[in-house]
GROMACS .gro file of C-alpha atoms in nm:
model
  499
    1UNK     CA    1   7.723  -0.903   1.277
    2UNK     CA    2   7.769  -0.526   1.292
    3UNK     CA    3   7.584  -0.329   1.560
    4UNK     CA    4   7.306  -0.106   1.437
    5UNK     CA    5   7.329   0.270   1.520
    6UNK     CA    6   7.038   0.490   1.608
    7UNK     CA    7   7.054   0.846   1.476
    8UNK     CA    8   6.846   1.133   1.608
    9UNK     CA    9   6.721   1.331   1.324
   10UNK     CA   10   6.710   1.722   1.339
   11UNK     CA   11   6.331   1.709   1.328
   12UNK     CA   12   6.319   1.469   1.625
   13UNK     CA   13   6.539   1.696   1.823
   14UNK     CA   14   6.310   1.993   1.751
   15UNK     CA   15   5.999   1.800   1.852
   16UNK     CA   16   6.166   1.685   2.184
   17UNK     CA   17   6.276   2.046   2.264
   18UNK     CA   18   5.919   2.177   2.200
   19UNK     CA   19   5.775   1.915   2.422
   20UNK     CA   20   6.018   2.008   2.703
   21UNK     CA   21   5.938   2.362   2.663
   22UNK     CA   22   5.561   2.311   2.673
   23UNK     CA   23   5.607   2.093   2.986
   24UNK     CA   24   5.792   2.368   3.152
   25UNK     CA   25   5.531   2.625   3.060
   26UNK     CA   26   5.246   2.405   3.191
   27UNK     CA   27   5.431   2.344   3.512
   28UNK     CA   28   5.493   2.719   3.551
   29UNK     CA   29   5.121   2.798   3.494
   30UNK     CA   30   5.028   2.527   3.751
   31UNK     CA   31   5.264   2.676   4.011
   32UNK     CA   32   5.146   3.027   3.937
   33UNK     CA   33   4.773   2.938   3.944
   34UNK     CA   34   4.509   3.113   3.723
   35UNK     CA   35   4.675   3.453   3.641
   36UNK     CA   36   4.414   3.567   3.379
   37UNK     CA   37   4.247   3.880   3.527
   38UNK     CA   38   3.870   3.930   3.489
   39UNK     CA   39   3.745   4.197   3.258
   40UNK     CA   40   3.426   4.321   3.086
   41UNK     CA   41   3.424   4.171   2.740
   42UNK     CA   42   3.108   4.344   2.607
   43UNK     CA   43   2.870   4.620   2.716
   44UNK     CA   44   2.553   4.608   2.506
   45UNK     CA   45   2.491   4.981   2.519
   46UNK     CA   46   2.840   5.087   2.443
   47UNK     CA   47   2.835   5.421   2.240
   48UNK     CA   48   2.468   5.351   2.169
   49UNK     CA   49   2.167   5.594   2.156
   50UNK     CA   50   1.867   5.440   2.339
   51UNK     CA   51   1.497   5.527   2.378
   52UNK     CA   52   1.213   5.448   2.619
   53UNK     CA   53   1.169   5.100   2.469
   54UNK     CA   54   1.524   5.002   2.569
   55UNK     CA   55   1.487   4.880   2.924
   56UNK     CA   56   1.798   4.666   2.997
   57UNK     CA   57   2.163   4.636   2.918
   58UNK     CA   58   2.408   4.336   2.960
   59UNK     CA   59   2.767   4.310   3.077
   60UNK     CA   60   2.956   3.996   2.955
   61UNK     CA   61   3.268   3.898   3.167
   62UNK     CA   62   3.572   3.703   3.069
   63UNK     CA   63   3.549   3.499   3.388
   64UNK     CA   64   3.294   3.396   3.642
   65UNK     CA   65   3.248   3.684   3.892
   66UNK     CA   66   3.166   3.729   4.253
   67UNK     CA   67   2.811   3.865   4.180
   68UNK     CA   68   2.774   4.065   4.502
   69UNK     CA   69   3.102   4.242   4.445
   70UNK     CA   70   2.995   4.340   4.089
   71UNK     CA   71   2.653   4.467   4.208
   72UNK     CA   72   2.812   4.658   4.501
   73UNK     CA   73   3.069   4.834   4.274
   74UNK     CA   74   2.864   4.902   3.960
   75UNK     CA   75   2.804   5.273   3.913
   76UNK     CA   76   2.587   5.455   3.671
   77UNK     CA   77   2.626   5.838   3.631
   78UNK     CA   78   2.364   5.994   3.646
   79UNK     CA   79   2.204   5.723   3.848
   80UNK     CA   80   1.944   5.499   3.688
   81UNK     CA   81   1.741   5.266   3.931
   82UNK     CA   82   1.729   4.906   3.830
   83UNK     CA   83   1.750   4.537   3.924
   84UNK     CA   84   2.025   4.285   3.844
   85UNK     CA   85   1.989   3.932   3.718
   86UNK     CA   86   2.261   3.681   3.623
   87UNK     CA   87   2.311   3.397   3.375
   88UNK     CA   88   2.668   3.251   3.413
   89UNK     CA   89   2.917   3.531   3.320
   90UNK     CA   90   2.641   3.748   3.182
   91UNK     CA   91   2.479   4.024   3.398
   92UNK     CA   92   2.149   4.195   3.297
   93UNK     CA   93   2.063   4.534   3.445
   94UNK     CA   94   1.694   4.611   3.394
   95UNK     CA   95   1.588   4.969   3.440
   96UNK     CA   96   1.285   5.034   3.670
   97UNK     CA   97   1.181   5.339   3.465
   98UNK     CA   98   1.282   5.463   3.119
   99UNK     CA   99   1.614   5.665   3.122
  100UNK     CA  100   1.548   6.034   3.097
  101UNK     CA  101   1.586   6.176   2.741
  102UNK     CA  102   1.859   6.418   2.645
  103UNK     CA  103   2.117   6.281   2.891
  104UNK     CA  104   2.469   6.125   2.855
  105UNK     CA  105   2.544   5.839   3.082
  106UNK     CA  106   2.861   5.654   3.201
  107UNK     CA  107   2.875   5.297   3.342
  108UNK     CA  108   3.175   5.223   3.562
  109UNK     CA  109   3.292   4.903   3.737
  110UNK     CA  110   3.609   4.873   3.948
  111UNK     CA  111   3.692   4.674   4.254
  112UNK     CA  112   3.471   4.374   4.161
  113UNK     CA  113   3.627   4.037   4.227
  114UNK     CA  114   3.682   3.716   4.034
  115UNK     CA  115   3.471   3.431   4.185
  116UNK     CA  116   3.731   3.154   4.181
  117UNK     CA  117   4.044   3.355   4.266
  118UNK     CA  118   3.867   3.489   4.575
  119UNK     CA  119   3.791   3.126   4.685
  120UNK     CA  120   4.162   3.049   4.658
  121UNK     CA  121   4.235   3.336   4.906
  122UNK     CA  122   4.366   3.587   4.648
  123UNK     CA  123   4.245   3.938   4.618
  124UNK     CA  124   4.263   3.997   4.243
  125UNK     CA  125   4.004   4.249   4.115
  126UNK     CA  126   3.857   4.319   3.773
  127UNK     CA  127   4.026   4.547   3.526
  128UNK     CA  128   3.863   4.887   3.566
  129UNK     CA  129   3.585   4.942   3.308
  130UNK     CA  130   3.401   5.262   3.179
  131UNK     CA  131   3.128   5.243   2.925
  132UNK     CA  132   2.910   5.524   2.781
  133UNK     CA  133   2.573   5.560   2.610
  134UNK     CA  134   2.317   5.839   2.562
  135UNK     CA  135   1.948   5.888   2.532
  136UNK     CA  136   1.760   6.043   2.242
  137UNK     CA  137   1.713   6.413   2.236
  138UNK     CA  138   1.394   6.559   2.369
  139UNK     CA  139   1.213   6.641   2.051
  140UNK     CA  140   0.854   6.774   1.996
  141UNK     CA  141   0.641   6.823   1.700
  142UNK     CA  142   0.351   7.077   1.643
  143UNK     CA  143   0.149   7.256   1.380
  144UNK     CA  144   0.261   7.611   1.340
  145UNK     CA  145   0.020   7.891   1.414
  146UNK     CA  146   0.219   8.198   1.353
  147UNK     CA  147   0.216   8.373   1.001
  148UNK     CA  148   0.551   8.237   0.899
  149UNK     CA  149   0.476   7.864   0.979
  150UNK     CA  150   0.096   7.869   0.957
  151UNK     CA  151  -0.033   7.518   0.906
  152UNK     CA  152   0.316   7.365   0.854
  153UNK     CA  153   0.455   7.074   1.057
  154UNK     CA  154   0.739   7.192   1.282
  155UNK     CA  155   0.997   6.987   1.465
  156UNK     CA  156   1.172   7.151   1.775
  157UNK     CA  157   1.470   6.987   1.951
  158UNK     CA  158   1.437   7.088   2.313
  159UNK     CA  159   1.776   6.940   2.393
  160UNK     CA  160   1.976   7.136   2.131
  161UNK     CA  161   1.721   7.426   2.103
  162UNK     CA  162   1.691   7.383   1.724
  163UNK     CA  163   1.376   7.427   1.504
  164UNK     CA  164   1.311   7.278   1.172
  165UNK     CA  165   1.005   7.318   0.943
  166UNK     CA  166   0.920   6.989   0.781
  167UNK     CA  167   0.630   7.058   0.541
  168UNK     CA  168   0.593   7.306   0.246
  169UNK     CA  169   0.379   7.626   0.266
  170UNK     CA  170   0.125   7.494   0.014
  171UNK     CA  171   0.004   7.220   0.251
  172UNK     CA  172  -0.205   7.274   0.566
  173UNK     CA  173  -0.136   6.997   0.808
  174UNK     CA  174  -0.448   6.872   0.991
  175UNK     CA  175  -0.325   6.573   1.199
  176UNK     CA  176   0.003   6.373   1.226
  177UNK     CA  177   0.150   6.074   1.404
  178UNK     CA  178   0.533   5.994   1.426
  179UNK     CA  179   0.673   5.651   1.321
  180UNK     CA  180   0.811   5.462   1.618
  181UNK     CA  181   1.168   5.513   1.510
  182UNK     CA  182   1.132   5.888   1.477
  183UNK     CA  183   1.265   5.901   1.130
  184UNK     CA  184   0.935   5.982   0.961
  185UNK     CA  185   0.605   6.142   1.031
  186UNK     CA  186   0.262   6.028   0.885
  187UNK     CA  187   0.040   6.330   0.837
  188UNK     CA  188  -0.284   6.435   0.677
  189UNK     CA  189  -0.305   6.770   0.489
  190UNK     CA  190  -0.510   6.979   0.253
  191UNK     CA  191  -0.377   7.216   0.004
  192UNK     CA  192  -0.386   7.591   0.094
  193UNK     CA  193  -0.627   7.667  -0.191
  194UNK     CA  194  -0.883   7.416  -0.061
  195UNK     CA  195  -1.080   7.502   0.247
  196UNK     CA  196  -1.268   7.168   0.254
  197UNK     CA  197  -1.161   6.990   0.575
  198UNK     CA  198  -1.265   6.661   0.425
  199UNK     CA  199  -1.010   6.700   0.137
  200UNK     CA  200  -0.717   6.570   0.328
  201UNK     CA  201  -0.465   6.334   0.171
  202UNK     CA  202  -0.211   6.128   0.356
  203UNK     CA  203   0.161   6.188   0.325
  204UNK     CA  204   0.492   6.103   0.500
  205UNK     CA  205   0.780   6.331   0.575
  206UNK     CA  206   1.137   6.272   0.693
  207UNK     CA  207   1.257   6.434   1.014
  208UNK     CA  208   1.631   6.424   0.945
  209UNK     CA  209   1.676   6.212   1.262
  210UNK     CA  210   1.855   5.876   1.259
  211UNK     CA  211   1.705   5.602   1.478
  212UNK     CA  212   2.051   5.464   1.529
  213UNK     CA  213   2.336   5.662   1.680
  214UNK     CA  214   2.618   5.741   1.434
  215UNK     CA  215   2.429   5.646   1.119
  216UNK     CA  216   2.349   5.900   0.848
  217UNK     CA  217   1.988   6.011   0.856
  218UNK     CA  218   1.777   6.069   0.548
  219UNK     CA  219   1.762   6.442   0.461
  220UNK     CA  220   1.475   6.623   0.639
  221UNK     CA  221   1.153   6.756   0.482
  222UNK     CA  222   1.118   6.493   0.215
  223UNK     CA  223   0.747   6.467   0.157
  224UNK     CA  224   0.577   6.164  -0.016
  225UNK     CA  225   0.205   6.124  -0.100
  226UNK     CA  226   0.080   5.783   0.006
  227UNK     CA  227  -0.299   5.810  -0.022
  228UNK     CA  228  -0.506   6.062  -0.224
  229UNK     CA  229  -0.872   6.162  -0.167
  230UNK     CA  230  -1.006   6.154  -0.521
  231UNK     CA  231  -1.288   5.894  -0.467
  232UNK     CA  232  -1.292   5.865  -0.086
  233UNK     CA  233  -1.262   6.121   0.190
  234UNK     CA  234  -0.993   6.044   0.442
  235UNK     CA  235  -1.155   6.128   0.775
  236UNK     CA  236  -0.925   5.986   1.044
  237UNK     CA  237  -0.624   5.758   1.057
  238UNK     CA  238  -0.406   5.565   1.304
  239UNK     CA  239  -0.053   5.421   1.277
  240UNK     CA  240   0.020   5.090   1.436
  241UNK     CA  241   0.274   5.088   1.727
  242UNK     CA  242   0.517   4.878   1.522
  243UNK     CA  243   0.494   5.129   1.231
  244UNK     CA  244   0.386   4.865   0.981
  245UNK     CA  245   0.012   4.940   0.930
  246UNK     CA  246  -0.216   5.241   0.873
  247UNK     CA  247  -0.589   5.222   0.938
  248UNK     CA  248  -0.797   5.488   0.775
  249UNK     CA  249  -1.161   5.591   0.831
  250UNK     CA  250  -1.302   5.671   0.481
  251UNK     CA  251  -1.621   5.779   0.323
  252UNK     CA  252  -1.720   5.738  -0.048
  253UNK     CA  253  -1.768   6.084  -0.217
  254UNK     CA  254  -2.028   5.941  -0.447
  255UNK     CA  255  -2.217   5.730  -0.191
  256UNK     CA  256  -2.234   5.875   0.162
  257UNK     CA  257  -2.367   5.534   0.288
  258UNK     CA  258  -2.036   5.374   0.188
  259UNK     CA  259  -1.836   5.449   0.512
  260UNK     CA  260  -1.591   5.236   0.705
  261UNK     CA  261  -1.238   5.139   0.790
  262UNK     CA  262  -0.955   5.057   0.558
  263UNK     CA  263  -0.608   4.953   0.614
  264UNK     CA  264  -0.266   4.945   0.429
  265UNK     CA  265   0.097   4.877   0.468
  266UNK     CA  266   0.289   5.172   0.600
  267UNK     CA  267   0.618   5.057   0.454
  268UNK     CA  268   0.542   4.933   0.103
  269UNK     CA  269   0.601   5.283  -0.054
  270UNK     CA  270   0.958   5.279   0.085
  271UNK     CA  271   1.044   5.013  -0.185
  272UNK     CA  272   0.869   5.204  -0.458
  273UNK     CA  273   0.569   4.969  -0.448
  274UNK     CA  274   0.209   5.108  -0.477
  275UNK     CA  275   0.039   5.041  -0.139
  276UNK     CA  276  -0.256   4.804  -0.147
  277UNK     CA  277  -0.553   4.946   0.037
  278UNK     CA  278  -0.787   4.684   0.182
  279UNK     CA  279  -1.139   4.726   0.331
  280UNK     CA  280  -1.200   4.598   0.685
  281UNK     CA  281  -1.511   4.399   0.629
  282UNK     CA  282  -1.717   4.500   0.948
  283UNK     CA  283  -2.001   4.711   1.055
  284UNK     CA  284  -1.945   5.090   1.031
  285UNK     CA  285  -1.797   5.228   1.353
  286UNK     CA  286  -1.690   5.556   1.518
  287UNK     CA  287  -1.359   5.634   1.688
  288UNK     CA  288  -1.098   5.367   1.661
  289UNK     CA  289  -0.749   5.282   1.787
  290UNK     CA  290  -0.495   5.007   1.678
  291UNK     CA  291  -0.412   4.774   1.970
  292UNK     CA  292  -0.052   4.763   2.110
  293UNK     CA  293   0.024   4.431   1.941
  294UNK     CA  294  -0.055   4.594   1.600
  295UNK     CA  295  -0.271   4.305   1.502
  296UNK     CA  296  -0.621   4.446   1.573
  297UNK     CA  297  -0.831   4.765   1.599
  298UNK     CA  298  -1.063   4.868   1.885
  299UNK     CA  299  -1.370   5.048   1.726
  300UNK     CA  300  -1.663   5.217   1.889
  301UNK     CA  301  -1.945   5.010   1.730
  302UNK     CA  302  -2.317   5.014   1.807
  303UNK     CA  303  -2.368   5.012   2.182
  304UNK     CA  304  -2.017   4.900   2.272
  305UNK     CA  305  -1.655   4.873   2.179
  306UNK     CA  306  -1.533   4.588   1.952
  307UNK     CA  307  -1.185   4.449   1.902
  308UNK     CA  308  -1.156   4.359   1.531
  309UNK     CA  309  -0.871   4.155   1.382
  310UNK     CA  310  -0.681   4.330   1.098
  311UNK     CA  311  -0.623   3.984   0.936
  312UNK     CA  312  -0.914   3.748   0.900
  313UNK     CA  313  -1.293   3.793   0.934
  314UNK     CA  314  -1.349   4.135   1.098
  315UNK     CA  315  -1.722   4.040   1.137
  316UNK     CA  316  -1.611   3.810   1.415
  317UNK     CA  317  -1.470   4.039   1.691
  318UNK     CA  318  -1.196   3.913   1.906
  319UNK     CA  319  -1.383   4.070   2.196
  320UNK     CA  320  -1.685   4.292   2.252
  321UNK     CA  321  -1.744   4.513   2.554
  322UNK     CA  322  -2.113   4.630   2.534
  323UNK     CA  323  -2.094   4.858   2.850
  324UNK     CA  324  -1.820   5.079   2.713
  325UNK     CA  325  -1.859   5.321   2.419
  326UNK     CA  326  -1.495   5.413   2.356
  327UNK     CA  327  -1.144   5.288   2.422
  328UNK     CA  328  -0.943   5.596   2.526
  329UNK     CA  329  -0.603   5.443   2.573
  330UNK     CA  330  -0.408   5.121   2.594
  331UNK     CA  331  -0.099   5.062   2.823
  332UNK     CA  332   0.212   4.984   2.624
  333UNK     CA  333   0.201   4.608   2.698
  334UNK     CA  334  -0.175   4.580   2.610
  335UNK     CA  335  -0.258   4.444   2.964
  336UNK     CA  336  -0.469   4.752   3.047
  337UNK     CA  337  -0.705   4.994   2.878
  338UNK     CA  338  -0.881   5.315   2.983
  339UNK     CA  339  -1.235   5.296   2.858
  340UNK     CA  340  -1.528   5.540   2.863
  341UNK     CA  341  -1.880   5.455   2.970
  342UNK     CA  342  -2.155   5.697   2.849
  343UNK     CA  343  -2.441   5.724   3.101
  344UNK     CA  344  -2.805   5.808   3.046
  345UNK     CA  345  -2.771   6.115   3.263
  346UNK     CA  346  -2.516   6.251   3.017
  347UNK     CA  347  -2.227   6.200   3.263
  348UNK     CA  348  -1.923   5.984   3.162
  349UNK     CA  349  -1.731   5.732   3.368
  350UNK     CA  350  -1.371   5.635   3.316
  351UNK     CA  351  -1.291   5.277   3.373
  352UNK     CA  352  -0.963   5.074   3.402
  353UNK     CA  353  -1.013   4.744   3.221
  354UNK     CA  354  -0.751   4.468   3.237
  355UNK     CA  355  -0.694   4.153   3.038
  356UNK     CA  356  -0.769   3.954   3.351
  357UNK     CA  357  -1.134   4.077   3.350
  358UNK     CA  358  -1.103   4.351   3.609
  359UNK     CA  359  -1.311   4.650   3.549
  360UNK     CA  360  -1.261   4.941   3.797
  361UNK     CA  361  -1.418   5.285   3.788
  362UNK     CA  362  -1.160   5.563   3.809
  363UNK     CA  363  -1.373   5.880   3.787
  364UNK     CA  364  -1.699   6.037   3.678
  365UNK     CA  365  -1.738   6.368   3.492
  366UNK     CA  366  -2.017   6.590   3.385
  367UNK     CA  367  -1.801   6.699   3.088
  368UNK     CA  368  -1.587   6.514   2.835
  369UNK     CA  369  -1.294   6.273   2.861
  370UNK     CA  370  -1.072   6.415   2.585
  371UNK     CA  371  -0.762   6.215   2.614
  372UNK     CA  372  -0.584   5.966   2.847
  373UNK     CA  373  -0.234   5.829   2.832
  374UNK     CA  374  -0.064   5.555   3.038
  375UNK     CA  375   0.277   5.642   3.199
  376UNK     CA  376   0.553   5.392   3.108
  377UNK     CA  377   0.751   5.500   3.408
  378UNK     CA  378   0.497   5.447   3.679
  379UNK     CA  379   0.147   5.304   3.744
  380UNK     CA  380  -0.006   5.648   3.652
  381UNK     CA  381  -0.280   5.745   3.409
  382UNK     CA  382  -0.277   6.107   3.283
  383UNK     CA  383  -0.604   6.240   3.159
  384UNK     CA  384  -0.730   6.558   2.992
  385UNK     CA  385  -1.091   6.606   3.103
  386UNK     CA  386  -1.359   6.879   3.106
  387UNK     CA  387  -1.610   6.971   3.374
  388UNK     CA  388  -1.939   7.124   3.300
  389UNK     CA  389  -1.951   7.474   3.469
  390UNK     CA  390  -2.251   7.618   3.303
  391UNK     CA  391  -2.552   7.403   3.190
  392UNK     CA  392  -2.734   7.704   3.032
  393UNK     CA  393  -2.451   7.802   2.800
  394UNK     CA  394  -2.290   7.454   2.817
  395UNK     CA  395  -1.950   7.579   2.904
  396UNK     CA  396  -1.683   7.319   2.986
  397UNK     CA  397  -1.363   7.376   3.175
  398UNK     CA  398  -1.069   7.168   3.079
  399UNK     CA  399  -0.821   7.023   3.341
  400UNK     CA  400  -0.544   6.767   3.351
  401UNK     CA  401  -0.535   6.505   3.630
  402UNK     CA  402  -0.297   6.222   3.727
  403UNK     CA  403  -0.461   5.897   3.852
  404UNK     CA  404  -0.264   5.646   4.059
  405UNK     CA  405  -0.383   5.315   3.916
  406UNK     CA  406  -0.303   5.127   4.242
  407UNK     CA  407  -0.503   5.350   4.480
  408UNK     CA  408  -0.723   5.536   4.236
  409UNK     CA  409  -0.599   5.862   4.399
  410UNK     CA  410  -0.638   6.170   4.185
  411UNK     CA  411  -0.398   6.456   4.166
  412UNK     CA  412  -0.515   6.762   3.963
  413UNK     CA  413  -0.217   6.908   3.773
  414UNK     CA  414  -0.354   7.190   3.562
  415UNK     CA  415  -0.672   7.384   3.518
  416UNK     CA  416  -0.735   7.567   3.187
  417UNK     CA  417  -0.971   7.858   3.113
  418UNK     CA  418  -1.322   7.755   3.037
  419UNK     CA  419  -1.304   7.914   2.685
  420UNK     CA  420  -1.022   7.676   2.593
  421UNK     CA  421  -1.226   7.387   2.452
  422UNK     CA  422  -0.983   7.269   2.178
  423UNK     CA  423  -0.702   7.134   2.399
  424UNK     CA  424  -0.448   6.864   2.318
  425UNK     CA  425  -0.215   6.670   2.553
  426UNK     CA  426   0.099   6.463   2.499
  427UNK     CA  427   0.296   6.267   2.755
  428UNK     CA  428   0.675   6.237   2.700
  429UNK     CA  429   0.817   5.885   2.630
  430UNK     CA  430   1.026   5.900   2.948
  431UNK     CA  431   0.722   6.011   3.158
  432UNK     CA  432   0.892   6.326   3.278
  433UNK     CA  433   0.698   6.597   3.086
  434UNK     CA  434   0.352   6.683   2.966
  435UNK     CA  435   0.276   6.900   2.657
  436UNK     CA  436  -0.047   7.104   2.654
  437UNK     CA  437  -0.161   7.354   2.388
  438UNK     CA  438  -0.391   7.656   2.440
  439UNK     CA  439  -0.577   7.744   2.121
  440UNK     CA  440  -0.718   8.100   2.086
  441UNK     CA  441  -1.017   8.110   1.848
  442UNK     CA  442  -1.070   8.379   1.588
  443UNK     CA  443  -1.342   8.607   1.727
  444UNK     CA  444  -1.622   8.646   1.474
  445UNK     CA  445  -1.410   8.625   1.164
  446UNK     CA  446  -1.552   8.854   0.888
  447UNK     CA  447  -1.468   8.871   0.515
  448UNK     CA  448  -1.265   8.612   0.329
  449UNK     CA  449  -1.033   8.405   0.543
  450UNK     CA  450  -0.664   8.348   0.417
  451UNK     CA  451  -0.608   8.028   0.227
  452UNK     CA  452  -0.390   7.879   0.495
  453UNK     CA  453  -0.641   7.968   0.786
  454UNK     CA  454  -0.626   7.704   1.057
  455UNK     CA  455  -0.936   7.543   1.190
  456UNK     CA  456  -1.018   7.339   1.504
  457UNK     CA  457  -1.184   6.996   1.476
  458UNK     CA  458  -1.512   7.185   1.526
  459UNK     CA  459  -1.441   7.397   1.222
  460UNK     CA  460  -1.374   7.714   1.425
  461UNK     CA  461  -1.100   7.952   1.297
  462UNK     CA  462  -0.779   7.965   1.499
  463UNK     CA  463  -0.615   8.297   1.577
  464UNK     CA  464  -0.311   8.175   1.756
  465UNK     CA  465  -0.202   7.903   2.007
  466UNK     CA  466   0.058   7.873   2.280
  467UNK     CA  467   0.249   7.553   2.395
  468UNK     CA  468   0.314   7.473   2.756
  469UNK     CA  469   0.552   7.212   2.904
  470UNK     CA  470   0.476   7.074   3.248
  471UNK     CA  471   0.748   6.880   3.442
  472UNK     CA  472   0.611   6.567   3.603
  473UNK     CA  473   0.686   6.396   3.932
  474UNK     CA  474   0.540   6.081   4.086
  475UNK     CA  475   0.216   6.149   4.257
  476UNK     CA  476   0.358   6.096   4.599
  477UNK     CA  477   0.633   6.368   4.532
  478UNK     CA  478   0.386   6.597   4.361
  479UNK     CA  479   0.181   6.619   4.675
  480UNK     CA  480   0.457   6.798   4.853
  481UNK     CA  481   0.630   6.984   4.561
  482UNK     CA  482   0.440   7.240   4.353
  483UNK     CA  483   0.504   7.213   3.983
  484UNK     CA  484   0.407   7.471   3.736
  485UNK     CA  485   0.380   7.468   3.359
  486UNK     CA  486   0.634   7.662   3.152
  487UNK     CA  487   0.523   7.844   2.838
  488UNK     CA  488   0.757   7.750   2.542
  489UNK     CA  489   0.868   8.022   2.303
  490UNK     CA  490   0.671   7.846   2.021
  491UNK     CA  491   0.345   7.927   1.853
  492UNK     CA  492   0.155   7.621   1.758
  493UNK     CA  493  -0.103   7.357   1.846
  494UNK     CA  494  -0.161   6.981   1.857
  495UNK     CA  495   0.189   6.908   2.021
  496UNK     CA  496   0.335   6.556   2.018
  497UNK     CA  497   0.656   6.410   2.154
  498UNK     CA  498   0.873   6.222   1.922
  499UNK     CA  499   0.956   5.878   2.079
   0.00000   0.00000   0.00000
C-alpha cells in the first residue's frame, strides 16, 4: 500500500507565519512592559466660551493617573481657585467662584505621572497638555438718555469698547430683561407719539451675540412684537430664569376691576406660532417675581407673600409667608430669599429666609429697600436702600450696602445724593462689578414735552442720567482697600448686565 503524503498549502504557511509573528510581538510587548504613555484625551472646555453658570470642567485621561501628581502639576493661567474630584480616569475641577468675564484662559498639565508605571518603578510622565477657553465679554445694557439715543435700548461691550443701538427711534423703551443666553432681550415700550405710560407693548430684540463660541449669531436689532396692549394694559413683566416663560401683570382697559397676572411661553413665537396667553387664577396681587426653578411666582398678596404655581391651581399657594410683604430677591439655587417686612411705625426690615425655615433679620431702615441681589461668587447680599433724612419734606438718601450673610456684617459701598430717588442697581454675573445709574430729573418742565421724553416710574421727566461702575471686592478685602466708582462715558439709565 502506498504511503500517503501530507502537503502544506500556501494558505497554511501564511497562517503559521502570522501566528509566529504575533507570538513574537506579544513576547516583545511583555518584555518591554506597558509602553503606552498617558495623555489627556478630552478637555470639556477646549476652545469654548463659558459664563457664570459654567462651574466645572473635566479632563479625561487615556490611562489611570497618579492623582496627586496631576493636582500638583495642573496650572490655570490666569489662576482660578477650585477643588478637584476623581471618578476613575476622569478628573473634575469645580470653580469656587465664577470665572471673571472678558478673559482668555490656558490650562496646562505636564510632569504628571502614570499610576501603574510609577508603581513598577518607572518614571514615565504624561504627554504635555495645553488647553484654552475664554469667558464671555463684559456687556451691559441701558436705556439711552442723550438726544441721539433717547429712549432706545443700547448695548455696550466693555471688553471690546463697542456700542450698538438695538431698538428703533419710534419706540421708547420702558423696561427690559435679557434672556439667559444673551441672544435676545425682552422689553416693554410705547411709541414716541403716545405719552401714555400704560400703553406699553412687549417685544423681543436680538443682540447680535451668540451664546456658543464660534457659532453665527442672528443679526442684531431684529425686533418682534409678542404682546399688544389693545384690550389690556401691560403693567409689569418678569422673564423666568430658564427663559421659557413670561409673567405679565395686566389690567383690563374696559374694566378696571379686572386686574391680575397672566403668563405665556417666551419661545413659541420663535417657531412662528402665536403665543397662548393664560390667566393665573388667583387673587390680585402686587409686586411679583418668578422663582429660580421657573415653576412658580412669588406675589405680594394681601398681608403676606404667596408662592403660586404656574401650572395647576394658583388658588392653592405652595407657600404663604404672612409676616413678609415682599420678596426682594432669590439666591440662584433658590435656597435663600431676601424678604421685606413692613412695620407699623413705617420702618422696613430686611430678612434672610431659607428653605430650612430660618428667618434672620439683616437690617432695618426708615426709608425704602429698592433692590437686593445675591452674589454668586460669595455669601454676600448687595442692597440698594434709602434712609429718611428729612421727615418734614420726606427726603430719602440712597446708598448701596454689602451684607455678609454669614456674619450679618454690613459694609457701606456708595452714598448717593438725596435728590437721586430714581436709582437702579445691577450686579455683574461674575460678582466683580456693580452698575448704578444717577437720574437727573427735568426741573419744572414747561410747554409741550418732546414725543420721546423719558419719564421715571413716578412719572417725572428725565433730563439726563449717568452710569457708574463700581469694582467689587470681598467684604474682608474691602475693609482695607478703598474702592471708588468710575463714571462710564455713557448717558443712560436702568443699567443691566448681560449674563
